Amino acid sequence: MRRIRVRLKDRSYDILIGRGLLKKSGELIRSLRSEKDAVCITNARLLRLYRKTLQSSLTKSGMTVRFERVPDSEGAKSVRIAASLIKEISIYDKRKRLFIINFGGGVVGDLGGFVAAVYKRGTPYVQIPTTLLAQVDSAIGGKVAIDLPAAKNLVGAFYQPRLVISDIDLIGSLPARQIRNGLAEIVKYGVIKDRKLFTFLERNYRKILEYDENALTHIVSASSRIKAALVEKDELDRTGSRAILNYGHTIGHAIEAASGYSNKYNHGEAVAIGMIIASKISLRLGLIGSEEARRIRNLIVKLGLPTNARGLHYKDVYEAHLHDKKFIHGENRFVLPVRIGKVRLVSNVPEAIIRRVLREELL
Ligand SMILES: NC(=O)c1ccc[n+]([C@@H]2O[C@H](COP(=O)([O-])OP(=O)(O)OC[C@H]3O[C@@H](n4cnc5c(N)ncnc54)[C@H](O)[C@@H]3O)[C@@H](O)[C@H]2O)c1
Ligand SMILES: [Zn+2]
């Protein structure tokens, strides 16, 4: 088992990565010497697959657990569902020492983390991420949120978990499209910070797509380390260090918005296209060499991620990108690669270049 420490003073915690961790989760959580009555937020699919393992591990370690099932979709990150969870928890909470376990992908993690942040002004919680995306990204860093009709993640907090348990074996039941969803974020880590990770992906993509546990352990560990380091530097996303995690996301979010958040492009697929667009913009600005840009595109192809957004009109994506909530006073800001392993934050990219690259790349 690998252990990565996220150092945030009194909010520090470990990320544990390895195989067979779910059946040890009881002892791993117990070793925090914390609360003993768990409310586990999860969904029906995960309960079907893993309830027995999780429940017996927790009870063997002297804990009680109550499962709270939420719908299996982004729609679960709603005010209505958060409020009903809070109500259920408050009824159940009598004479207990309660903590929350989020057992699921990013949806469960964000929703359960939000509930933990606000219930009694903060209740301890543990993340047990079950998707590749959640293991390498959403379960780490304490950004928790629910959605409003106006925009995703509009109501939230920074609230760190006590522990993150990433069991690589859970990836085994994940559909291939969900693996690729997470891989897009891992490509992102390679481009922004870790040339070696990028090369590892180039050399081992077949093994990874065949669920090879050693390769998966390696890329989850390398990615978690990068995310943890950026969170340590910039816990509240204020100094700019954490901003580089947005590589591929400016246009990625615009693609998701322009396609109405439908199933046509999931987050990772949209980000993959966004990463290609950003590297093309970088190429046009003379910041990156063509060979490096080509490697980024080739890896995305090898991983079976899309390279263009056929079916979407470039104008719709362009319009959507203008509403990016990270743009300040209407000034655009892109994370652009200068070589694999290094990016730069660039503001005021000429609109003509963005439009041109979108027109060329989206068709
Ligand atoms: N907080 C952050 O920093 C952060 C970062 C990135 C994304 N997010 C959020 O994460 C969410 C997306 O997360 P996601 O991609 O994990 O999607 P998800 O949580 O919807 O999970 C994807 C699908 O996989 C299923 N699933 C999960 N684990 C499984 C397993 N082990 N075996 C079989 N099926 C399994 C789920 O039931 C679901 O149908 C979005 O809401 C996004 O806003 C948050
Ligand atoms: Zn992302």
Short mmCIF file of C-alpha atoms and ligand atoms in Angstrom, two decimals:
data_model
loop_
_atom_site.label_atom_id
_atom_site.label_comp_id
_atom_site.label_asym_id
_atom_site.label_seq_id
_atom_site.Cartn_x
_atom_site.Cartn_y
_atom_site.Cartn_z
CA MET A 1 0.00 0.00 0.00
CA ARG A 2 1.27 3.47 -0.87
CA ARG A 3 0.69 6.39 1.43
CA ILE A 4 0.72 10.01 0.25
CA ARG A 5 0.44 12.69 2.88
CA VAL A 6 -1.47 15.88 2.06
CA ARG A 7 0.13 18.42 4.38
CA LEU A 8 -2.32 21.12 5.40
CA LYS A 9 -1.46 21.81 9.04
CA ASP A 10 -4.27 20.55 11.26
CA ARG A 11 -6.23 19.50 8.17
CA SER A 12 -3.53 17.08 6.95
CA TYR A 13 -4.54 13.62 5.82
CA ASP A 14 -3.33 10.50 4.02
CA ILE A 15 -4.24 9.12 0.63
CA LEU A 16 -3.87 5.33 0.71
CA ILE A 17 -3.49 3.57 -2.62
CA GLY A 18 -3.34 -0.14 -3.27
CA ARG A 19 -5.19 -3.37 -3.87
CA GLY A 20 -7.66 -5.02 -1.51
CA LEU A 21 -8.10 -1.87 0.58
CA LEU A 22 -11.90 -1.98 0.72
CA LYS A 23 -11.85 -5.08 2.87
CA LYS A 24 -9.37 -3.38 5.16
CA SER A 25 -11.26 -0.07 5.20
CA GLY A 26 -12.61 -0.69 8.72
CA GLU A 27 -9.15 -0.97 10.28
CA LEU A 28 -7.76 1.85 8.12
CA ILE A 29 -10.51 4.20 9.28
CA ARG A 30 -10.35 2.94 12.86
CA SER A 31 -6.65 3.76 12.98
CA LEU A 32 -7.65 7.44 12.83
CA ARG A 33 -9.13 6.84 16.32
CA SER A 34 -12.14 8.84 15.24
CA GLU A 35 -15.91 8.55 15.36
CA LYS A 36 -17.44 5.09 15.10
CA ASP A 37 -20.90 5.52 13.57
CA ALA A 38 -20.69 5.80 9.81
CA VAL A 39 -23.25 7.15 7.40
CA CYS A 40 -22.19 5.85 4.01
CA ILE A 41 -23.40 7.87 1.02
CA THR A 42 -23.43 5.78 -2.13
CA ASN A 43 -25.65 4.55 -4.97
CA ALA A 44 -27.53 1.36 -5.81
CA ARG A 45 -24.97 0.08 -8.31
CA LEU A 46 -22.11 0.31 -5.82
CA LEU A 47 -24.19 -1.25 -3.07
CA ARG A 48 -24.93 -4.19 -5.33
CA LEU A 49 -21.25 -4.66 -6.07
CA TYR A 50 -19.53 -3.90 -2.78
CA ARG A 51 -21.95 -3.54 0.13
CA LYS A 52 -21.01 -6.82 1.80
CA THR A 53 -17.27 -6.16 1.68
CA LEU A 54 -17.55 -2.63 3.03
CA GLN A 55 -20.16 -3.42 5.67
CA SER A 56 -18.34 -6.43 7.07
CA SER A 57 -15.03 -4.58 7.22
CA LEU A 58 -16.58 -1.68 9.14
CA THR A 59 -18.52 -3.83 11.58
CA LYS A 60 -15.54 -6.10 12.22
CA SER A 61 -13.65 -3.01 13.32
CA GLY A 62 -16.37 -2.11 15.79
CA MET A 63 -18.20 0.50 13.72
CA THR A 64 -21.84 0.81 12.81
CA VAL A 65 -22.91 1.82 9.32
CA ARG A 66 -26.08 3.16 7.77
CA PHE A 67 -26.24 3.35 3.99
CA GLU A 68 -27.82 6.37 2.28
CA ARG A 69 -28.58 5.70 -1.37
CA VAL A 70 -28.59 8.61 -3.83
CA PRO A 71 -29.50 8.59 -7.55
CA ASP A 72 -26.78 7.53 -9.95
CA SER A 73 -26.33 10.74 -11.95
CA GLU A 74 -25.08 14.31 -11.78
CA GLY A 75 -28.66 15.16 -10.77
CA ALA A 76 -27.82 13.82 -7.29
CA LYS A 77 -25.69 16.93 -6.68
CA SER A 78 -28.85 18.98 -6.06
CA VAL A 79 -30.14 21.17 -3.26
CA ARG A 80 -33.10 18.82 -2.87
CA ILE A 81 -31.02 15.69 -2.40
CA ALA A 82 -28.46 17.41 -0.17
CA ALA A 83 -31.30 18.69 2.03
CA SER A 84 -32.94 15.29 2.27
CA LEU A 85 -29.61 13.67 3.21
CA ILE A 86 -29.03 16.26 5.92
CA LYS A 87 -32.49 15.62 7.31
CA GLU A 88 -32.00 11.83 7.33
CA ILE A 89 -28.61 12.18 8.99
CA SER A 90 -29.93 14.51 11.68
CA ILE A 91 -32.69 12.03 12.57
CA TYR A 92 -30.21 9.17 12.71
CA ASP A 93 -27.60 11.16 14.64
CA LYS A 94 -29.14 10.89 18.12
CA ARG A 95 -26.52 9.83 20.72
CA LYS A 96 -23.96 8.89 18.12
CA ARG A 97 -20.43 9.83 17.17
CA LEU A 98 -21.09 10.19 13.53
CA PHE A 99 -18.85 10.48 10.50
CA ILE A 100 -19.56 10.25 6.78
CA ILE A 101 -18.12 7.88 4.20
CA ASN A 102 -18.49 8.83 0.53
CA PHE A 103 -18.37 5.57 -1.39
CA GLY A 104 -18.62 6.34 -5.09
CA GLY A 105 -17.39 8.47 -7.96
CA GLY A 106 -17.08 12.23 -8.11
CA VAL A 107 -20.83 12.75 -7.82
CA VAL A 108 -21.06 10.96 -4.47
CA GLY A 109 -17.78 12.51 -3.29
CA ASP A 110 -18.81 16.09 -4.08
CA LEU A 111 -22.32 15.68 -2.68
CA GLY A 112 -21.31 13.79 0.46
CA GLY A 113 -18.39 16.16 1.04
CA PHE A 114 -20.76 19.11 0.80
CA VAL A 115 -23.15 17.55 3.30
CA ALA A 116 -20.19 16.84 5.62
CA ALA A 117 -19.00 20.45 5.30
CA VAL A 118 -22.31 21.97 6.35
CA TYR A 119 -23.84 19.43 8.73
CA LYS A 120 -23.13 20.77 12.24
CA ARG A 121 -20.69 23.21 10.59
CA GLY A 122 -18.43 20.32 9.69
CA THR A 123 -18.61 16.57 10.27
CA PRO A 124 -15.58 14.34 9.65
CA TYR A 125 -15.64 12.40 6.40
CA VAL A 126 -13.67 9.77 4.53
CA GLN A 127 -13.49 9.47 0.76
CA ILE A 128 -13.51 5.99 -0.77
CA PRO A 129 -13.40 6.91 -4.47
CA THR A 130 -14.59 4.19 -6.82
CA THR A 131 -13.90 5.72 -10.24
CA LEU A 132 -10.52 6.41 -11.76
CA LEU A 133 -11.48 10.09 -12.07
CA ALA A 134 -12.42 10.33 -8.41
CA GLN A 135 -9.25 8.52 -7.28
CA VAL A 136 -6.92 10.84 -9.17
CA ASP A 137 -8.89 14.05 -8.93
CA SER A 138 -12.18 14.75 -7.18
CA ALA A 139 -11.56 12.85 -3.91
CA ILE A 140 -8.39 14.85 -3.24
CA GLY A 141 -8.30 18.49 -2.29
CA GLY A 142 -11.48 19.25 -0.42
CA LYS A 143 -13.47 20.99 -3.15
CA VAL A 144 -17.01 19.88 -2.38
CA ALA A 145 -20.14 21.15 -4.08
CA ILE A 146 -23.64 20.73 -5.38
CA ASP A 147 -25.13 22.18 -8.56
CA LEU A 148 -27.75 24.83 -9.19
CA PRO A 149 -29.80 25.04 -12.40
CA ALA A 150 -27.71 28.10 -13.34
CA ALA A 151 -24.37 26.27 -13.19
CA LYS A 152 -22.53 23.24 -11.91
CA ASN A 153 -20.71 23.35 -8.55
CA LEU A 154 -22.16 26.78 -7.74
CA VAL A 155 -22.73 26.04 -4.03
CA GLY A 156 -19.81 24.54 -2.20
CA ALA A 157 -16.93 24.76 0.20
CA PHE A 158 -13.34 23.80 0.77
CA TYR A 159 -13.56 21.04 3.32
CA GLN A 160 -10.86 18.41 3.54
CA PRO A 161 -11.52 14.72 4.22
CA ARG A 162 -9.83 12.85 7.09
CA LEU A 163 -8.64 10.07 4.82
CA VAL A 164 -8.80 8.96 1.17
CA ILE A 165 -8.79 5.22 0.44
CA SER A 166 -8.15 4.42 -3.23
CA ASP A 167 -8.62 0.70 -3.80
CA ILE A 168 -7.31 -0.13 -7.28
CA ASP A 169 -9.42 -3.32 -7.40
CA LEU A 170 -12.59 -1.21 -7.56
CA ILE A 171 -11.53 0.02 -10.99
CA GLY A 172 -12.05 -3.56 -12.20
CA SER A 173 -15.83 -3.12 -12.41
CA LEU A 174 -15.68 0.26 -14.09
CA PRO A 175 -16.92 0.45 -17.73
CA ALA A 176 -14.18 1.21 -20.29
CA ARG A 177 -15.63 4.64 -21.06
CA GLN A 178 -15.29 5.58 -17.40
CA ILE A 179 -11.65 4.45 -17.42
CA ARG A 180 -10.97 6.77 -20.34
CA ASN A 181 -12.83 9.54 -18.50
CA GLY A 182 -10.24 9.31 -15.70
CA LEU A 183 -7.34 8.83 -18.10
CA ALA A 184 -7.96 12.26 -19.61
CA GLU A 185 -7.21 13.82 -16.21
CA ILE A 186 -4.08 11.66 -15.91
CA VAL A 187 -2.85 12.88 -19.32
CA LYS A 188 -3.46 16.37 -17.93
CA TYR A 189 -1.18 15.66 -14.94
CA GLY A 190 1.51 14.45 -17.30
CA VAL A 191 1.33 17.57 -19.44
CA ILE A 192 1.18 20.07 -16.58
CA LYS A 193 3.78 18.55 -14.26
CA ASP A 194 5.21 15.15 -15.05
CA ARG A 195 6.93 14.24 -18.28
CA LYS A 196 7.79 10.80 -16.90
CA LEU A 197 4.14 10.04 -16.21
CA PHE A 198 3.32 11.14 -19.76
CA THR A 199 5.97 8.79 -21.18
CA PHE A 200 4.68 5.99 -18.95
CA LEU A 201 1.22 6.48 -20.45
CA GLU A 202 2.65 6.41 -23.97
CA ARG A 203 4.45 3.14 -23.27
CA ASN A 204 1.82 1.39 -21.19
CA TYR A 205 -1.51 2.54 -22.59
CA ARG A 206 -2.47 -0.98 -23.69
CA LYS A 207 -1.85 -2.47 -20.25
CA ILE A 208 -3.81 0.35 -18.67
CA LEU A 209 -6.79 -0.14 -20.98
CA GLU A 210 -6.65 -3.85 -20.06
CA TYR A 211 -6.98 -2.94 -16.36
CA ASP A 212 -3.44 -4.02 -15.43
CA GLU A 213 -3.39 -3.37 -11.67
CA ASN A 214 0.32 -2.51 -11.45
CA ALA A 215 0.07 0.06 -14.21
CA LEU A 216 -3.10 1.49 -12.65
CA THR A 217 -1.47 1.69 -9.22
CA HIS A 218 1.44 3.56 -10.74
CA ILE A 219 -0.65 6.17 -12.55
CA VAL A 220 -3.07 6.68 -9.65
CA SER A 221 -0.13 7.20 -7.28
CA ALA A 222 1.74 9.58 -9.60
CA SER A 223 -1.42 11.60 -10.25
CA SER A 224 -2.44 11.73 -6.60
CA ARG A 225 1.02 12.98 -5.69
CA ILE A 226 0.74 15.85 -8.17
CA LYS A 227 -2.75 16.82 -7.08
CA ALA A 228 -1.74 16.64 -3.40
CA ALA A 229 1.28 18.89 -3.98
CA LEU A 230 -0.78 21.51 -5.80
CA VAL A 231 -3.44 21.45 -3.08
CA GLU A 232 -0.75 21.88 -0.41
CA LYS A 233 0.54 24.97 -2.22
CA ASP A 234 -2.86 26.50 -2.88
CA GLU A 235 -5.55 24.92 -0.72
CA LEU A 236 -8.17 27.58 -1.48
CA ASP A 237 -7.38 28.00 -5.18
CA ARG A 238 -6.20 31.57 -4.71
CA THR A 239 -2.49 31.81 -5.47
CA GLY A 240 -2.63 30.38 -8.98
CA SER A 241 -0.80 27.07 -8.32
CA ARG A 242 -4.01 25.09 -8.41
CA ALA A 243 -5.16 26.94 -11.53
CA ILE A 244 -2.93 24.82 -13.78
CA LEU A 245 -5.28 21.91 -13.06
CA ASN A 246 -7.58 23.67 -15.51
CA TYR A 247 -5.48 22.64 -18.50
CA GLY A 248 -7.95 21.47 -21.15
CA HIS A 249 -10.87 22.55 -19.00
CA THR A 250 -11.61 26.00 -20.44
CA ILE A 251 -12.71 24.59 -23.78
CA GLY A 252 -13.63 21.27 -22.13
CA HIS A 253 -16.30 22.97 -20.03
CA ALA A 254 -17.50 24.88 -23.09
CA ILE A 255 -17.91 21.59 -24.98
CA GLU A 256 -19.88 20.09 -22.09
CA ALA A 257 -22.09 23.20 -21.93
CA ALA A 258 -22.58 23.39 -25.72
CA SER A 259 -23.69 19.76 -25.78
CA GLY A 260 -26.15 20.43 -22.95
CA TYR A 261 -24.24 18.17 -20.51
CA SER A 262 -25.63 15.22 -22.46
CA ASN A 263 -24.07 11.80 -22.63
CA LYS A 264 -22.47 12.76 -25.96
CA TYR A 265 -19.27 13.95 -24.30
CA ASN A 266 -18.44 13.04 -20.74
CA HIS A 267 -16.13 15.29 -18.74
CA GLY A 268 -12.91 13.47 -19.64
CA GLU A 269 -13.80 13.33 -23.33
CA ALA A 270 -14.52 17.06 -23.37
CA VAL A 271 -11.26 17.74 -21.51
CA ALA A 272 -9.33 15.59 -24.01
CA ILE A 273 -10.57 17.78 -26.85
CA GLY A 274 -9.90 20.85 -24.70
CA MET A 275 -6.29 19.74 -24.15
CA ILE A 276 -5.77 19.40 -27.89
CA ILE A 277 -7.30 22.83 -28.51
CA ALA A 278 -5.08 24.39 -25.81
CA SER A 279 -1.97 22.83 -27.30
CA LYS A 280 -2.99 24.13 -30.74
CA ILE A 281 -3.46 27.62 -29.32
CA SER A 282 -0.04 27.29 -27.70
CA LEU A 283 1.43 26.21 -31.03
CA ARG A 284 -0.10 29.25 -32.77
CA LEU A 285 1.33 31.54 -30.12
CA GLY A 286 4.74 29.95 -30.62
CA LEU A 287 4.91 28.67 -27.05
CA ILE A 288 5.22 24.93 -27.77
CA GLY A 289 7.01 22.97 -30.49
CA SER A 290 4.98 21.01 -33.05
CA GLU A 291 6.55 17.67 -32.01
CA GLU A 292 5.41 18.13 -28.40
CA ALA A 293 1.91 19.14 -29.50
CA ARG A 294 1.78 16.09 -31.76
CA ARG A 295 2.71 13.78 -28.86
CA ILE A 296 -0.17 15.14 -26.79
CA ARG A 297 -2.62 14.51 -29.59
CA ASN A 298 -1.23 11.03 -30.31
CA LEU A 299 -1.54 9.92 -26.71
CA ILE A 300 -5.15 11.07 -26.60
CA VAL A 301 -5.82 9.03 -29.76
CA LYS A 302 -4.09 5.95 -28.32
CA LEU A 303 -6.23 6.11 -25.21
CA GLY A 304 -9.37 6.04 -27.33
CA LEU A 305 -10.40 9.56 -26.35
CA PRO A 306 -11.96 11.88 -28.94
CA THR A 307 -9.85 14.52 -30.66
CA ASN A 308 -12.65 16.60 -32.11
CA ALA A 309 -16.22 17.46 -31.25
CA ARG A 310 -18.07 16.40 -34.38
CA GLY A 311 -21.70 17.32 -34.24
CA LEU A 312 -21.09 20.50 -32.26
CA HIS A 313 -20.90 23.83 -33.99
CA TYR A 314 -17.71 25.73 -33.25
CA LYS A 315 -19.71 28.92 -32.72
CA ASP A 316 -21.70 27.32 -29.88
CA VAL A 317 -18.50 26.19 -28.18
CA TYR A 318 -16.99 29.63 -28.70
CA GLU A 319 -20.06 31.32 -27.18
CA ALA A 320 -20.05 28.91 -24.24
CA HIS A 321 -16.36 29.54 -23.49
CA LEU A 322 -17.07 33.26 -23.10
CA HIS A 323 -19.13 32.41 -20.01
CA ASP A 324 -16.27 30.63 -18.24
CA LYS A 325 -16.65 31.50 -14.57
CA LYS A 326 -12.88 31.59 -14.13
CA PHE A 327 -12.53 34.50 -16.57
CA ILE A 328 -12.09 37.74 -14.68
CA HIS A 329 -13.71 40.92 -16.04
CA GLY A 330 -14.24 39.15 -19.34
CA GLU A 331 -10.50 38.60 -19.77
CA ASN A 332 -9.83 35.06 -20.94
CA ARG A 333 -7.24 32.89 -19.25
CA PHE A 334 -5.82 29.65 -20.64
CA VAL A 335 -3.44 27.04 -19.29
CA LEU A 336 -1.11 26.45 -22.23
CA PRO A 337 1.58 23.79 -22.48
CA VAL A 338 5.08 25.01 -23.30
CA ARG A 339 6.44 21.47 -23.32
CA ILE A 340 5.24 18.16 -21.89
CA GLY A 341 5.61 18.60 -18.13
CA LYS A 342 5.34 22.38 -18.09
CA VAL A 343 2.49 24.80 -18.64
CA ARG A 344 1.97 28.54 -18.41
CA LEU A 345 -1.08 30.60 -17.48
CA VAL A 346 -1.80 32.97 -20.34
CA SER A 347 -4.39 35.76 -20.21
CA ASN A 348 -5.78 37.73 -23.13
CA VAL A 349 -5.29 35.12 -25.82
CA PRO A 350 -6.47 36.90 -29.01
CA GLU A 351 -10.06 35.93 -29.73
CA ALA A 352 -9.24 35.46 -33.41
CA ILE A 353 -6.80 32.66 -32.54
CA ILE A 354 -9.33 30.92 -30.30
CA ARG A 355 -12.01 31.12 -32.98
CA ARG A 356 -9.68 29.89 -35.67
CA VAL A 357 -8.40 26.92 -33.68
CA LEU A 358 -11.94 25.99 -32.66
CA ARG A 359 -13.09 26.14 -36.28
CA GLU A 360 -10.22 23.96 -37.46
CA GLU A 361 -10.29 21.47 -34.60
CA LEU A 362 -13.95 20.99 -33.87
CA LEU A 363 -14.95 19.93 -37.37
N1 LIG B 1 -14.25 18.07 -6.35
C1 LIG B 1 -13.41 18.10 -7.35
O1 LIG B 1 -12.28 18.57 -7.23
C2 LIG B 1 -13.84 17.51 -8.66
C3 LIG B 1 -12.91 17.27 -9.67
C4 LIG B 1 -13.35 16.66 -10.83
C5 LIG B 1 -14.67 16.28 -10.99
N2 LIG B 1 -15.56 16.53 -9.99
C6 LIG B 1 -16.97 16.12 -10.09
O2 LIG B 1 -17.00 14.71 -10.24
C7 LIG B 1 -18.20 14.33 -10.89
C8 LIG B 1 -17.88 13.25 -11.90
O3 LIG B 1 -17.34 12.14 -11.24
P1 LIG B 1 -17.16 10.71 -11.95
O4 LIG B 1 -16.57 10.91 -13.28
O5 LIG B 1 -16.49 9.82 -10.98
O6 LIG B 1 -18.66 10.28 -12.25
P2 LIG B 1 -19.76 9.50 -11.39
O7 LIG B 1 -19.59 9.73 -9.97
O8 LIG B 1 -21.07 9.85 -12.00
O9 LIG B 1 -19.45 7.97 -11.72
C9 LIG B 1 -19.54 7.52 -13.05
C10 LIG B 1 -20.37 6.25 -13.18
O10 LIG B 1 -19.60 5.13 -12.74
C11 LIG B 1 -20.35 4.35 -11.82
N3 LIG B 1 -19.37 3.73 -10.92
C12 LIG B 1 -18.64 4.35 -9.97
N4 LIG B 1 -17.74 3.51 -9.45
C13 LIG B 1 -17.92 2.31 -10.06
C14 LIG B 1 -17.28 1.06 -9.96
N5 LIG B 1 -16.23 0.87 -9.16
N6 LIG B 1 -17.72 0.06 -10.74
C15 LIG B 1 -18.74 0.27 -11.61
N7 LIG B 1 -19.37 1.43 -11.78
C16 LIG B 1 -18.96 2.45 -11.00
C17 LIG B 1 -21.26 5.34 -11.16
O11 LIG B 1 -22.35 4.68 -10.56
C18 LIG B 1 -21.63 6.23 -12.34
O12 LIG B 1 -22.66 5.65 -13.08
C19 LIG B 1 -18.80 15.60 -11.46
O13 LIG B 1 -19.90 15.97 -10.71
C20 LIG B 1 -17.69 16.63 -11.32
O14 LIG B 1 -18.19 17.94 -11.11
C21 LIG B 1 -15.16 17.13 -8.83
ZN ZN B 2 -11.59 17.71 -14.78
#
